[in-house]
Coordinates of C-alpha atoms and ligand atoms in Angstrom, one line a residue:
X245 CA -5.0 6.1 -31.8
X246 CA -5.0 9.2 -29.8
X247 CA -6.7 9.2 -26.3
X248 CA -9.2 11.3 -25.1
X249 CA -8.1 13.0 -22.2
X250 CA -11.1 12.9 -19.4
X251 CA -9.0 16.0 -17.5
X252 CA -8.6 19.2 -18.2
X253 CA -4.8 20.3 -19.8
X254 CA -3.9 22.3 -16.9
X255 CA -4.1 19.4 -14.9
X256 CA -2.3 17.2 -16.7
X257 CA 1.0 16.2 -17.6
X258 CA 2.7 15.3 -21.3
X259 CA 3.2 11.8 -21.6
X260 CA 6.2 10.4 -23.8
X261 CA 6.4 7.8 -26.0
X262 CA 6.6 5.0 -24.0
X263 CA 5.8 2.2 -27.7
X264 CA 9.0 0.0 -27.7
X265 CA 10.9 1.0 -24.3
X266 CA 11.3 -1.8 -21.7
X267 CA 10.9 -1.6 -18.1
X268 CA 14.0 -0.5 -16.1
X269 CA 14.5 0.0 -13.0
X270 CA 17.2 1.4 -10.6
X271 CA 18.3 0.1 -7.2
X272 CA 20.6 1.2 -4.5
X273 CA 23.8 0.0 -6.4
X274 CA 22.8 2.2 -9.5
X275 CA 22.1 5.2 -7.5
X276 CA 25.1 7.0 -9.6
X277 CA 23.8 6.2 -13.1
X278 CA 20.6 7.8 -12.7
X279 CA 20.7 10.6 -14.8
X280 CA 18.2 12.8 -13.6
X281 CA 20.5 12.7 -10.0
X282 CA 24.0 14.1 -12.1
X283 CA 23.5 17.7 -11.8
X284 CA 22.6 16.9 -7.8
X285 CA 25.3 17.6 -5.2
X286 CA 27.7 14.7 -4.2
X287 CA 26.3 15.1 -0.6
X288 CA 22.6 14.6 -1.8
X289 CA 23.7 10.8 -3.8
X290 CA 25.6 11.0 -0.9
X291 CA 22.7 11.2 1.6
X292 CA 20.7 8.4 -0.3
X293 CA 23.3 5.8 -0.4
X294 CA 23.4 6.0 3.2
X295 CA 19.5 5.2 4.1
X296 CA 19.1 3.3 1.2
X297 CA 21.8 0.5 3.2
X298 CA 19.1 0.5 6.1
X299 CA 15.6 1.1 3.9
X300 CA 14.8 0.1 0.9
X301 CA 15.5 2.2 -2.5
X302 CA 13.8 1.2 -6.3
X303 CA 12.4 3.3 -8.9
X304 CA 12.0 2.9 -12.8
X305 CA 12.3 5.6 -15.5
X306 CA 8.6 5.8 -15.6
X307 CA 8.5 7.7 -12.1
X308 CA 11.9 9.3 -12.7
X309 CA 10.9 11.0 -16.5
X310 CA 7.3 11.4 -15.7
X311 CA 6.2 11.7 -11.9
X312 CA 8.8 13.1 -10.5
X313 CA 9.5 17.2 -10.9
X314 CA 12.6 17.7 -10.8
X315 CA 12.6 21.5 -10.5
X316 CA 11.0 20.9 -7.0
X317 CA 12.8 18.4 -5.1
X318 CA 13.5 18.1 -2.4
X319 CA 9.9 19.0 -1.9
X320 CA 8.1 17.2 -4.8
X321 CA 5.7 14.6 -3.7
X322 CA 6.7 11.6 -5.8
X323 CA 10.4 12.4 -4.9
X324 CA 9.7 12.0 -1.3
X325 CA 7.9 8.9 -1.8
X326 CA 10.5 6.9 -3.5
X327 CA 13.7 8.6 -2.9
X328 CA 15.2 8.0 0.4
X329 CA 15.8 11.4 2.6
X330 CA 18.0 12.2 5.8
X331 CA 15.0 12.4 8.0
X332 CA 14.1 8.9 7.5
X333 CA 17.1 7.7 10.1
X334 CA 17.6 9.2 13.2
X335 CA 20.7 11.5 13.5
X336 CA 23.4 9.6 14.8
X337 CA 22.2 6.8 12.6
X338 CA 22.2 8.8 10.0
X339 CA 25.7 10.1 10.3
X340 CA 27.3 6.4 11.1
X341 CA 26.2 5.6 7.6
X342 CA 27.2 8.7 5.9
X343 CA 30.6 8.1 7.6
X344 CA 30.6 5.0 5.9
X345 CA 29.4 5.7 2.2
X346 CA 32.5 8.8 2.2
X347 CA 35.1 6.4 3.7
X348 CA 33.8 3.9 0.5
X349 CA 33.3 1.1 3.0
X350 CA 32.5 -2.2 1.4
X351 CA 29.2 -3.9 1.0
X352 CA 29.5 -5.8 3.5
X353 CA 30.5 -3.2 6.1
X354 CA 27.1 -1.1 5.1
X355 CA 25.0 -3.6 5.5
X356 CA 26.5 -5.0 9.2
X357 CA 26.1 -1.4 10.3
X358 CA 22.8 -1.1 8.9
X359 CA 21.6 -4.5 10.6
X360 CA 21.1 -3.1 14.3
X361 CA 19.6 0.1 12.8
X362 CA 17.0 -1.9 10.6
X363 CA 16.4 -3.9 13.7
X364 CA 14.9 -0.6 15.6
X365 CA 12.9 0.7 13.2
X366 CA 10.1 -2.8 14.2
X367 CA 10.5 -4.7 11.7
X368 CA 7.5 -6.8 11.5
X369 CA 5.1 -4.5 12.8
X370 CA 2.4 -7.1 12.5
X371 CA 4.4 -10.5 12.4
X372 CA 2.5 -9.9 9.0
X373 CA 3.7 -13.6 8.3
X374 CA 3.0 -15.5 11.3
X375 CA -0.7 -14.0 12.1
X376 CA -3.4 -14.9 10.8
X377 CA -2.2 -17.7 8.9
X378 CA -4.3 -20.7 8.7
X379 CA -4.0 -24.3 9.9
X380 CA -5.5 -26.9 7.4
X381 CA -5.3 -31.0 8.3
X382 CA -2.8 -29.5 11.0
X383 CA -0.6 -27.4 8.8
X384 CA -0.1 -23.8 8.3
X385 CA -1.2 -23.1 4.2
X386 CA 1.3 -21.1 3.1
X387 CA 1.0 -17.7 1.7
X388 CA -2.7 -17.3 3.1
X389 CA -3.7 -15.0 5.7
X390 CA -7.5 -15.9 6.4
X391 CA -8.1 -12.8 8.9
X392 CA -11.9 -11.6 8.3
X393 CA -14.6 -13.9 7.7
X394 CA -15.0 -12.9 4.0
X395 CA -11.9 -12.9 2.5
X396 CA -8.8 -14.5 1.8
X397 CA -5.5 -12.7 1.3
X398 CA -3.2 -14.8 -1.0
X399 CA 0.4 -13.9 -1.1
X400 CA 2.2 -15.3 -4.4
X401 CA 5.6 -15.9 -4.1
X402 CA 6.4 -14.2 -7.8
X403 CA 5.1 -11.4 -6.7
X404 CA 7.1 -10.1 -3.7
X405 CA 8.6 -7.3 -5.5
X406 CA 7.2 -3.9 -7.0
X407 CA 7.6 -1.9 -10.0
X408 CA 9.3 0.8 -7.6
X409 CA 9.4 1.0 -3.8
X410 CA 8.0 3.7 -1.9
X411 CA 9.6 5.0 1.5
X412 CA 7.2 4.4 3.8
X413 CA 6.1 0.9 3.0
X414 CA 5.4 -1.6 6.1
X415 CA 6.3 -4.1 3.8
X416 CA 10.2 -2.5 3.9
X417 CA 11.7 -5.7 5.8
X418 CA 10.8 -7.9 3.6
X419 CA 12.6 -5.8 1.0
X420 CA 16.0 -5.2 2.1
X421 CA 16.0 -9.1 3.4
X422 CA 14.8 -9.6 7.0
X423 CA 11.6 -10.6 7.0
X424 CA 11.7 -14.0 5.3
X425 CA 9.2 -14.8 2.4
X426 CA 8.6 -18.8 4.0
X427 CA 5.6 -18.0 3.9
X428 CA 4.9 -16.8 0.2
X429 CA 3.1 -19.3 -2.3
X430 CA 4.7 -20.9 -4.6
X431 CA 1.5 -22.9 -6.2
X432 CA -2.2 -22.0 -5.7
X433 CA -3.3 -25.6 -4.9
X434 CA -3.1 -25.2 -0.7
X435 CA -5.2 -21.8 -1.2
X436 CA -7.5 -23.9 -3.7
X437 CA -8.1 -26.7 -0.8
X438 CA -8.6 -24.0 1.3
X439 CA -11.3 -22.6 -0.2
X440 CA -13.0 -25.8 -1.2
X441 CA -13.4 -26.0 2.6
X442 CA -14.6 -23.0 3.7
X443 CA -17.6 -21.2 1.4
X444 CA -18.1 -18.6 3.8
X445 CA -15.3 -17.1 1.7
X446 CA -16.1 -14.3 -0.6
X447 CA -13.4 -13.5 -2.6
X448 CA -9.4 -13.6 -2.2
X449 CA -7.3 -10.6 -2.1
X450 CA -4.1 -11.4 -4.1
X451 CA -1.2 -9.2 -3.1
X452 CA 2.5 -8.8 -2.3
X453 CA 4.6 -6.9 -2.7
X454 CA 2.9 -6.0 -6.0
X455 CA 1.6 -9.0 -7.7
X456 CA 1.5 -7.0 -11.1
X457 CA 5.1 -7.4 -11.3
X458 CA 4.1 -11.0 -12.3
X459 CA 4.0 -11.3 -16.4
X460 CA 0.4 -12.5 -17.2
X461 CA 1.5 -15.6 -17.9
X462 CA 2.8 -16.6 -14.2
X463 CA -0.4 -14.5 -12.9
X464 CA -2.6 -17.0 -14.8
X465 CA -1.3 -19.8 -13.0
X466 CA -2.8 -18.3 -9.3
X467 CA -6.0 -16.8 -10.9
X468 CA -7.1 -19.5 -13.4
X469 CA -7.4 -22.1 -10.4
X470 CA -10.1 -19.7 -8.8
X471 CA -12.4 -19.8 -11.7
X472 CA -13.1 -23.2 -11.4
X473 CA -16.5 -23.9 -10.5
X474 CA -16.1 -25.9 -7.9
X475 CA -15.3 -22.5 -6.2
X476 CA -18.3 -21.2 -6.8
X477 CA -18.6 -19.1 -3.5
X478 CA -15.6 -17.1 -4.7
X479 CA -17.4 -14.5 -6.1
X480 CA -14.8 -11.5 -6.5
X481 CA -10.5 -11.5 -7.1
X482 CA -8.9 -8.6 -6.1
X483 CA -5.4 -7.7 -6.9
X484 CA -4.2 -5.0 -5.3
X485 CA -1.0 -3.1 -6.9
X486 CA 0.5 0.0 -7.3
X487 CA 1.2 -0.7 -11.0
X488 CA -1.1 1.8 -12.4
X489 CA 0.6 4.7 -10.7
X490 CA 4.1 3.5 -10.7
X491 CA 4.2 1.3 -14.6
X492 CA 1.0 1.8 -16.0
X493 CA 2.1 0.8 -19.2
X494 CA 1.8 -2.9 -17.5
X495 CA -1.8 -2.7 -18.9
X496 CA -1.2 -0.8 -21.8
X497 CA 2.0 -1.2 -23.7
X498 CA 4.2 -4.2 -22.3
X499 CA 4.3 -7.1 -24.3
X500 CA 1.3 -9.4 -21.9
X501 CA -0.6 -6.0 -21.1
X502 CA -3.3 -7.2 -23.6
X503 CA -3.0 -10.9 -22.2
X504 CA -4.0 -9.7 -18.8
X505 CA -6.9 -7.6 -20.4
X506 CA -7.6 -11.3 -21.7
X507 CA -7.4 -12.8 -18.1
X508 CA -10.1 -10.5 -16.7
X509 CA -12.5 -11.3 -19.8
X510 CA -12.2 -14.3 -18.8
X511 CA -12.9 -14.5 -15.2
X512 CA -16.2 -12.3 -15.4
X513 CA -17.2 -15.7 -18.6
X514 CA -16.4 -17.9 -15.3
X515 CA -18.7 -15.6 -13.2
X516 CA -16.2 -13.7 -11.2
X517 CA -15.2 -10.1 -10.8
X518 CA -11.6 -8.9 -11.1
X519 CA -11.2 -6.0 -8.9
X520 CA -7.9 -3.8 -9.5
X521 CA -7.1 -2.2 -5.6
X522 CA -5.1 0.5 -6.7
X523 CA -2.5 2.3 -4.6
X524 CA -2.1 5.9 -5.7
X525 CA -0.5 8.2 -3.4
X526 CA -1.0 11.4 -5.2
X527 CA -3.4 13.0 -7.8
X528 CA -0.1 13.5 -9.7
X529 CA 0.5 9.6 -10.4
X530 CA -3.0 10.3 -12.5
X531 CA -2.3 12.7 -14.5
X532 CA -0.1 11.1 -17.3
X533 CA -1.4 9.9 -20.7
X534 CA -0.1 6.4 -19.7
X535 CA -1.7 6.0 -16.3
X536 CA -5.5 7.2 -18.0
X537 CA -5.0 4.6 -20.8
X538 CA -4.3 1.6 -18.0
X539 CA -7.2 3.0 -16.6
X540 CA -9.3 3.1 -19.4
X541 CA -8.1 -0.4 -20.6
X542 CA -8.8 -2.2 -17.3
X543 CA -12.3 -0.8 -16.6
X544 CA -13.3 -1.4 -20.6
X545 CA -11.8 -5.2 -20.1
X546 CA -14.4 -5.5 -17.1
X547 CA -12.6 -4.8 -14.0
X548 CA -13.5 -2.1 -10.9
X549 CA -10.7 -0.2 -10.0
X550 CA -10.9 0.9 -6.4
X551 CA -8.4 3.1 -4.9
X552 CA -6.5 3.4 -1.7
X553 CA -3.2 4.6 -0.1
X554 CA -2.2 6.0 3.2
X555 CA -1.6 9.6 4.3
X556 CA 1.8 10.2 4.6
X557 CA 3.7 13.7 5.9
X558 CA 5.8 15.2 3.1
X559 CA 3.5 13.3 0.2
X560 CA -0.2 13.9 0.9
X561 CA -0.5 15.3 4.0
X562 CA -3.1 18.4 3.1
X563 CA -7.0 18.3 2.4
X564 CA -6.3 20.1 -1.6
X565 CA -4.4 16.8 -2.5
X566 CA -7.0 14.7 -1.4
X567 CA -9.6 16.4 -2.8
X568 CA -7.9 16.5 -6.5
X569 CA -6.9 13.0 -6.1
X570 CA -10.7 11.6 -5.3
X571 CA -11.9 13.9 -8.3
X572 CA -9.6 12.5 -10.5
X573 CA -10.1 9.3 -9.6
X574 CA -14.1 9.5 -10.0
X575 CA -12.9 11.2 -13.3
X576 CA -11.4 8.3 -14.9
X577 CA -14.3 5.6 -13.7
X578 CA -12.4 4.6 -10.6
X579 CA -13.8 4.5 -6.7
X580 CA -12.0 6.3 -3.7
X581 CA -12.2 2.8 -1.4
X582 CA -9.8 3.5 1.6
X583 CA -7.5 6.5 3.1
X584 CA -5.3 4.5 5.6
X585 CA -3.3 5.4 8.7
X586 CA 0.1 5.0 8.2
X587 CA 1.4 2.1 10.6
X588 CA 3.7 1.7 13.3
X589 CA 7.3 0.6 11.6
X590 CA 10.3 1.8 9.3
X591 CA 11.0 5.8 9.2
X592 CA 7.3 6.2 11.0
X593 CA 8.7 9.0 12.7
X594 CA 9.1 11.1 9.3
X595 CA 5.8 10.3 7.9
X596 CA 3.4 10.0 10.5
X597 CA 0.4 12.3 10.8
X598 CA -1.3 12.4 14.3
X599 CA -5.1 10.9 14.3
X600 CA -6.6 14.5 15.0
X601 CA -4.6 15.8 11.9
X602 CA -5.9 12.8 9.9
X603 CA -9.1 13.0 10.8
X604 CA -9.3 16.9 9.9
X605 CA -7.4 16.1 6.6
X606 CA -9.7 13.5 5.8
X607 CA -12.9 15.7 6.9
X608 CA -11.5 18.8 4.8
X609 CA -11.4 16.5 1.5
X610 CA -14.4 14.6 1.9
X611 CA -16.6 17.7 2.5
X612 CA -15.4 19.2 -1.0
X613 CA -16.0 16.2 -3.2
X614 CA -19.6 15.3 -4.7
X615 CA -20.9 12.1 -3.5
X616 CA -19.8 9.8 -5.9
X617 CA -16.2 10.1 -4.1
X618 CA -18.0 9.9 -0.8
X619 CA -17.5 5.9 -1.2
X620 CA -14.1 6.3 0.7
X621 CA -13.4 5.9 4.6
X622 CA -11.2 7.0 6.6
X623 CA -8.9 7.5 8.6
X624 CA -8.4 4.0 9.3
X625 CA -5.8 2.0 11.0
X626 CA -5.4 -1.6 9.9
X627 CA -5.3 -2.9 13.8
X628 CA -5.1 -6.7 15.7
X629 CA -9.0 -6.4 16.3
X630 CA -9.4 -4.8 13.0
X631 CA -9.5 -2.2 10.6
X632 CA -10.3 1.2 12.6
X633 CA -12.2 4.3 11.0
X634 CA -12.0 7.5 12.7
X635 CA -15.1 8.5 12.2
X636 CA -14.9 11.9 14.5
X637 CA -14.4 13.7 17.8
X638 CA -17.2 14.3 20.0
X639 CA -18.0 16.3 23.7
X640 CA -19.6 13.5 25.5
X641 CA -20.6 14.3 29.4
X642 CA -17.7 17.3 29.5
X643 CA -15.1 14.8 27.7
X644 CA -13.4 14.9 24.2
X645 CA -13.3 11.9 22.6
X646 CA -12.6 10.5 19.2
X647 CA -15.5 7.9 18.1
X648 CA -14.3 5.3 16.6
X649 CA -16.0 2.4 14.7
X650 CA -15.3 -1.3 13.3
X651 CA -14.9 -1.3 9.3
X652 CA -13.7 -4.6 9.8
X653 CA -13.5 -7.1 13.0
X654 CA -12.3 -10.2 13.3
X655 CA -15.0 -10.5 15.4
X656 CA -17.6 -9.9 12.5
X657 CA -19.9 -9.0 15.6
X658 CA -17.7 -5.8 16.0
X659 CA -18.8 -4.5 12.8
X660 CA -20.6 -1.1 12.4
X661 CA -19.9 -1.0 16.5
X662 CA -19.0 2.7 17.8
X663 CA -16.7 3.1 20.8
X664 CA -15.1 6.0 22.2
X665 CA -11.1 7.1 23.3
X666 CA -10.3 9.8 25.1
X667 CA -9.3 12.6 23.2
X668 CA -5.5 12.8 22.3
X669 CA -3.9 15.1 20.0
X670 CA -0.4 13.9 19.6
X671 CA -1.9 10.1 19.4
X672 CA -0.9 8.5 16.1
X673 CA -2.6 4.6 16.8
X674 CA -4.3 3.2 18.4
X675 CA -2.0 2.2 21.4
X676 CA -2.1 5.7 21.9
X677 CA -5.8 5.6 22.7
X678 CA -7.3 5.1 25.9
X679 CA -10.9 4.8 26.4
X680 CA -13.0 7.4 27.8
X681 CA -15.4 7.8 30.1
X682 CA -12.6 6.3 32.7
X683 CA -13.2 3.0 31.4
X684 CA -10.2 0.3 31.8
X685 CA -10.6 -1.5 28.6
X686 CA -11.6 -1.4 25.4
X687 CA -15.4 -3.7 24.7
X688 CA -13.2 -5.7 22.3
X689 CA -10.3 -6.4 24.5
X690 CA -11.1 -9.2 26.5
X691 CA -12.7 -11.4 23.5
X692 CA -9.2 -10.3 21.4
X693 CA -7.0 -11.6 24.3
X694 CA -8.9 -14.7 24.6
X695 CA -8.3 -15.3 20.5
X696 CA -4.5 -15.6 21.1
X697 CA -1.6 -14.2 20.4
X698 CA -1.9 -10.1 19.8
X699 CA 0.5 -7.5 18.5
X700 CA -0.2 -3.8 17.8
X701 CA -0.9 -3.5 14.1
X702 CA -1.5 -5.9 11.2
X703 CA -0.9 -6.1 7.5
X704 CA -2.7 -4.5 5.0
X705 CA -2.9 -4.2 1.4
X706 CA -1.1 -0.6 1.3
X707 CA 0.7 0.4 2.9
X708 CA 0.2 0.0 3.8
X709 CA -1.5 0.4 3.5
X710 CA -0.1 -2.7 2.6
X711 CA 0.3 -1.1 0.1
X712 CA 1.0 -2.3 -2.9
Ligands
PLP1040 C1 -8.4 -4.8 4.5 C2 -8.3 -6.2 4.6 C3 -9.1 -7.1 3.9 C4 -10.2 -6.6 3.0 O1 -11.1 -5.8 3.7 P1 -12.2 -5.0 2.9 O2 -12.9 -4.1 3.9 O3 -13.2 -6.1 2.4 O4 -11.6 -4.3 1.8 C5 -8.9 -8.4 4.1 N1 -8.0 -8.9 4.9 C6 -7.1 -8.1 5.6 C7 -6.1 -8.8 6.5 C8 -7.3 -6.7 5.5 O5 -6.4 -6.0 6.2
SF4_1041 S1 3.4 0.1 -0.5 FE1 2.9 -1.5 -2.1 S2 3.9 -0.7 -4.0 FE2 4.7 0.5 -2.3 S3 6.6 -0.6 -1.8 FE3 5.0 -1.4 -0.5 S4 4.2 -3.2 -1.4 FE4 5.3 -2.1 -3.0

C-alpha cells in the first residue's frame, strides 16, 4: 500500500525501503565502519573519536541514510545533533584527547583522561535521580520522580537507552556511565502502590532514556499494570520518545510495531489515553515516508502525539525552522506542546541560546503559524521551582524586564503566577536572572528553600528537554 503523503514533494524527502532491514546502530567503537564517514578526512573521524571518549556518540542507519545530508555537513542540522564536533570540549580539552586518539592510546587511557573532563561539564545538572523521588512506608520508590501534583514520571529500567543519542542531551551522564541508573525500575509494582495511594495523580509520564527502545512485549509489562481499575484516577500514559524521529519504523515496520499499536487499543478499552510526547528537533526528522506512516499509525491506533524538543544553537536555532517544524507537525495530526530551554550541563557552551534570543526565536515562529500550532509554549526552562515560560520583555517604571510565568510549580499555587527579572541579554537561565524592581528575592524563593534541598535545574522529558 502506498501512503498518501500529507506534504507537499518539495518538502519532502525519498524514503527507502526499509521492509526486512533490522535496526543497527553505531557507537563510538564503530566510528570507522560507518560508511557514510569513508570519504571524510582522517582528522574529521579523528575529531569525533576524541569527544565521543568524554560525550556520548550513537546513531543508526535510519538517521545516517535518511536525516542526515551529507552534501552539507558540517553544517547540516541532523549531523550536528548526533555527531560529536570540536566545539563541544573546550580547547585544551579538546587537544589532550586528540593527542591521545593519534598516539592510538588504549581504552583505558581515553576514558581516565576523559573522567576529569566529563566531571566539569556538571554532570547531574539536576541530581535528576536523587530529587524529587518519593518516600513510601519510609522508602525511596525507585524509578519515580513525583514532582508536580498531577503526574508521575516513571523511569523503566529497560528503557535507559535510545534509538540514537543526540549531543546535547542532559541525560549524557547517564550515557557514558557516571550517573548511576539505582534508581531505574525494574518492575512496575512500587509505582503501582504508589499510585493506589495517592489519587490526586493524573497520569504517569513514562520515560528514559527512550522507553521506545523497549520491544512491546517488555513495554507491556509497565503499561498493563496501569490499566487496572483499581487505578482509576490514572487517567492519561504518556510516553515520551524520540523514536518517531530517530526509528520511526518502531511503529511501522519492526517486527512488535503492530503489537504496540495493539497496546494503545487497549488502554483507551481500559479507559485511558496513551499520549506519544514526541521529541523532534527539526522539521527535517518529518519529512521521510517512514516518520508520516509512524505518525499516521499511532494517531489511527488512538494515541495524541504531542511534540516538544529544545532549541539548540547549530540545530534549530532560527524562527523559519520553527515555523516549518510546527506546520508540519499540525500537518500530520500532531500538537506543538513544548519548545524548551536548553539546560545547564554537558557541551552547554556550544548549544546554548541566550533567553532574549529564545524568546525572539520563539516570538518569530509563533506569530507565523495559524492557531492550531499556537498550543505550544515557550521558551521554557525546566527549573527547581518549576517549569519557566518566558512569556516576554516589558518597560515597567523605566526598567526592562523579562515577565516570566509558572507553567508548572511545585507549588501548584505558583501556577499562571507572573513575576518579573531584570532585563539581561547575555542571561541563558534562570540563575542568571535577578528580579527587578530592586527586589532581593524571587516571591517563590523563600517557600522553595523551606521545601529542602534545591539545585539549579531539574530533569525533563527532553532534553531535555529531557528529552527523549
Ligand atoms: C514537564 C514535567 C512534567 C509534565 O508537565 P506537563 O506540563 O503536564 O507536561 C511532569 N514532571 C516533571 C518533572 C516535568 O518536568
Ligand atoms: S534527548 Fe532523549 S532521545 Fe536524545 S539522547 Fe537524550 S534521552 Fe535520548
Amino acid at each position: 500500500m502506498t501512503y498518501k503523503h500529507p506534504i507537499a514533494p518539495e518538502n519532502r524527502l525519498t524514503s527507502k525501503d526499509w521492509s526486512g532491514r533490522r535496526f543497527r546502530a553505531f557507537t563510538r567503537s564503530e566510528i570507522d565502519r560507518i560508511p557514510q564517514l569513508q570519504s571524510l578526512p582522517v582528522a574529521t573521524r579523528q575529531a569525533m573519536q576524541a569527544v565521543s571518549a568524554v560525550l556520548p556518540f550513537r546513531v543508526n542507519e535510519y538517521v545516517l541514510e535518511e536525516l542526515i545530508d551529507w552534501s552539507d555537513i558540517p553544517n547540516d542540522p541532523i549531523y550536528q545533533l548526533t555527531f560529536p564536533q570540536p566545539g563541544m570540549l573546550g580547547e585544551d580539552e579538546f587537544e589532550t584527547m586528540l593527542g591521545h586518539v593519534r598516539r592510538g592510546s588504549d581504552n583505558a587511557t581515553l576514558t581516565a583522561q576523559a573522567r576529569p573532563i566529563q566531571a566539569s561539564l556538571n554532570p547531574h545538572p539536576a541530581g535528576q535521580l536523587e530529587l524529587n523521588v518519593p518516600q513510601f512506608d519510609g522508602e525511596s520508590v525507585e524509578g519515580i520522580q513525583h514532582k508536580y501534583r498531577e503526574t508521575v514520571l516513571f523511569f523503566p529500567s529497560a528503557g535507559q537507552t535510545c534509538h540514537a543519542y543526540c549531543t546535547y542531551c542532559f541525560r549524557w551522564a547517564q550515557f557514558v556511565g557516571i550517573e548511576d541508573l539505582r534508581m531505574a525500575a525494574r518492575q512496575s509494582d512500587h509505582l503501582v502502590r504508589y499510585l493506589q495511594a495517592h489519587t490526586e495523580v493524573e497520569g504517569v509520564l513514562i520515560t528514559g532514556g527512550d522507553p521506545m527502545i523497549m520491544k512491546t512485549k517488555v513495554l507491556r509489562r509497565y503499561v498493563e499494570p496501569l490499566l487496572d481499575p483499581a487505578l482509576e484516577h490514572v487517567r492519561t500514559i504518556r510516553i515520551g520518545t524520540k523514536a518517531p524521529a530517530y526509528w520511526p519504523q518502531r511503529f511501522v515496520t519492526d517486527d512488535d510495531a503492530d503489537d504496540f499499536l495493539r497496546l494503545i487499543d487497549e488502554a483507551r478499552a481500559a479507559g485511558k489515553r496513551i499520549a506519544i510526547m514526541a521529541h523532534y528537533s527539526h522539521p527535517r526528522e518529518l519529512s521521510t515516508d517512514m516518520a508520516q506512516r509512524a505518525l499516521e499509525r499511532i494517531q489511527s491506533a488512538g494515541a495524541v502525539v504531542r511534540c516538544q524538543a529544545p532549541l539548540i544553537r547549530h540545530v534549530n536555532d532560527s524562527s523559519d525552522v520553527w515555523t516549518e517544524m510546527w506546520r508540519r507537525q499540525v500537518e500530520l495530526g500532531a500538537v506543538p506542546y513544548y519548545m524548551f530551554v536548553e539546560r545547564d550541563t554537558g557541551a552547554k557552551r556550544y548549544f546554548e541560546v541566550p533567553l532574549a534570543r529564545a524568546l525572539s526565536i520563539f516570538d518569530g515562529a509563533y506569530r507565523r503559524t495559524s492557531g492550531l500550532a499556537r498550543t505550544v509554549r515557550g521558551p521554557s526552562l525546566s527549573t527547581t521551582p518549576g517549569k519557566i515560560v518566558v512569556d516576554g520583555t516589558a518597560t515597567v517604571a523605566g526598567e526592562r524586564v523579562f515577565v516570566l510565568k509558572f507553567l508548572q510549580a511545585r507549588n501548584p499555587d505558583w501556577v499562571g503566577r507572573h513575576f518579573f527579572a531584570h532585563f539581561d541579554r547575555h542571561a541563558t537561565w534562570l540563575d542568571d536572572l535577578r528580579p527587578a524592581f530592586g527586589e532581593r528575592r524571587f516571591f517563590f524563593e523563600d517557600e522553595l528553600a523551606a521545601m529542602g534541598p534545591t539545585r539549579s535545574s531539574e530533569p525533563d522529558m527532553v532534553p531535555r528537554a529531557r528529552v527523549p
